[in-house]
Amino acid sequence: MDAAKDSARLEDKWALVPAFLRWKQNFIIFHTWNIAIAGVFLFNRVLLLLQVRGLVKQHIASYDYFVNTEIKKILHANNLITSDANPSFYLKYIDIRVGMPSSEEGFNEINDRISPHECRLRDMTYSAPVVVDIEYTRGNQRVLRNGLVIGKMPVMLRSSRCILKNMGEKELARVQECPYDPGGYFIVRGSEKVVLIQEQLSKNRIMIGRNGKKELYCEVLSSTQDRKSKTYVVSKRNRYYLRHNQLSDDVPVAIIFKVKFPMSFRLSNQGFSNATERMTPLMAFRQSYPFAALVHFFWRRSEPLTALPVSGCWWRVRAHGLLSITSA
């Protein structure tokens, strides 16, 4: 009797094998189909990305911003030149611009536009003149000169200063250029050169982190057209210090506040109806005293202020330089 039951159980198990194999086959087909669909979806997304941005879009956009905007900011930050020998003499740059690529024969500038293919064949640099408008004094007279060439700058292919910009396939074939060439590089003495992208810290933004000793710090890389600086607010033994690239030693934050903010500020939330109105005085204080933006991220317990609740608190900036929050 027991042998018959065991035989029946074994037959039942073997009867489940075809069903299991069919389920496994359907499972494999289903997942293979899903993987294929996902692969096609990702491939289409990659093609869409290449059509919208391309692989060199960031190169061309960065170059266009430099020649159209950034170079003017740099000039305006350093536009005046004076003389120690003659105080009445000065030279002032009024405007600067980058022209279109042109050929150069010796010291003679030819206004005929030159193509990148011609520069490759003749071992030339695909460049454009840099033109400025200046104002200076000659004796007691003020002299204006427009269109003065002060140098040449290499031109990135397919940028706003390149002759290949907005050309169709027929026009590119006429100048012997490949329509599938994305550009984004330079031609210097007949050789193609490319500028590699470098990863850098964001400028003029406050960064918060911890160093190797697990100490909380705050840093900001300040950058303008005429100077750069790096400022830290670090925590040492429950005290905060200012570290600057032009200072040899760390300076306590309290001393900086005593020098820059000799008066005491107290901002209360009494009489405000919501959190937005309570934050308005603090934002006004930060705009009036940008230096305090480096410090307001810290609390006496080394916690970011942004993590603390705003309601039911009042803000106080004491003359000794500490920013505290106390419950109302």
Short mmCIF file of C-alpha atoms in Angstrom, two decimals, residues 97-102 125-132 148-155:
data_model
loop_
_atom_site.label_atom_id
_atom_site.label_comp_id
_atom_site.label_asym_id
_atom_site.label_seq_id
_atom_site.Cartn_x
_atom_site.Cartn_y
_atom_site.Cartn_z
CA ARG A 97 35.21 91.98 -30.42
CA VAL A 98 36.41 88.98 -32.38
CA GLY A 99 36.08 89.11 -36.15
CA MET A 100 35.72 86.39 -38.77
CA PRO A 101 38.58 84.13 -39.95
CA SER A 102 40.85 85.74 -42.53
CA THR A 125 46.15 78.65 -38.09
CA TYR A 126 42.41 79.05 -38.48
CA SER A 127 42.14 82.32 -36.56
CA ALA A 128 40.30 85.63 -36.49
CA PRO A 129 41.49 89.14 -35.60
CA VAL A 130 40.75 90.63 -32.18
CA VAL A 131 39.61 94.24 -32.67
CA VAL A 132 39.27 96.94 -30.00
CA LEU A 148 42.36 98.59 -33.95
CA VAL A 149 43.67 95.02 -34.36
CA ILE A 150 45.62 93.91 -31.27
CA GLY A 151 46.05 90.22 -32.08
CA LYS A 152 44.50 87.05 -33.44
CA MET A 153 42.57 84.26 -31.76
CA PRO A 154 42.07 80.66 -32.96
CA VAL A 155 38.53 79.98 -34.09
#
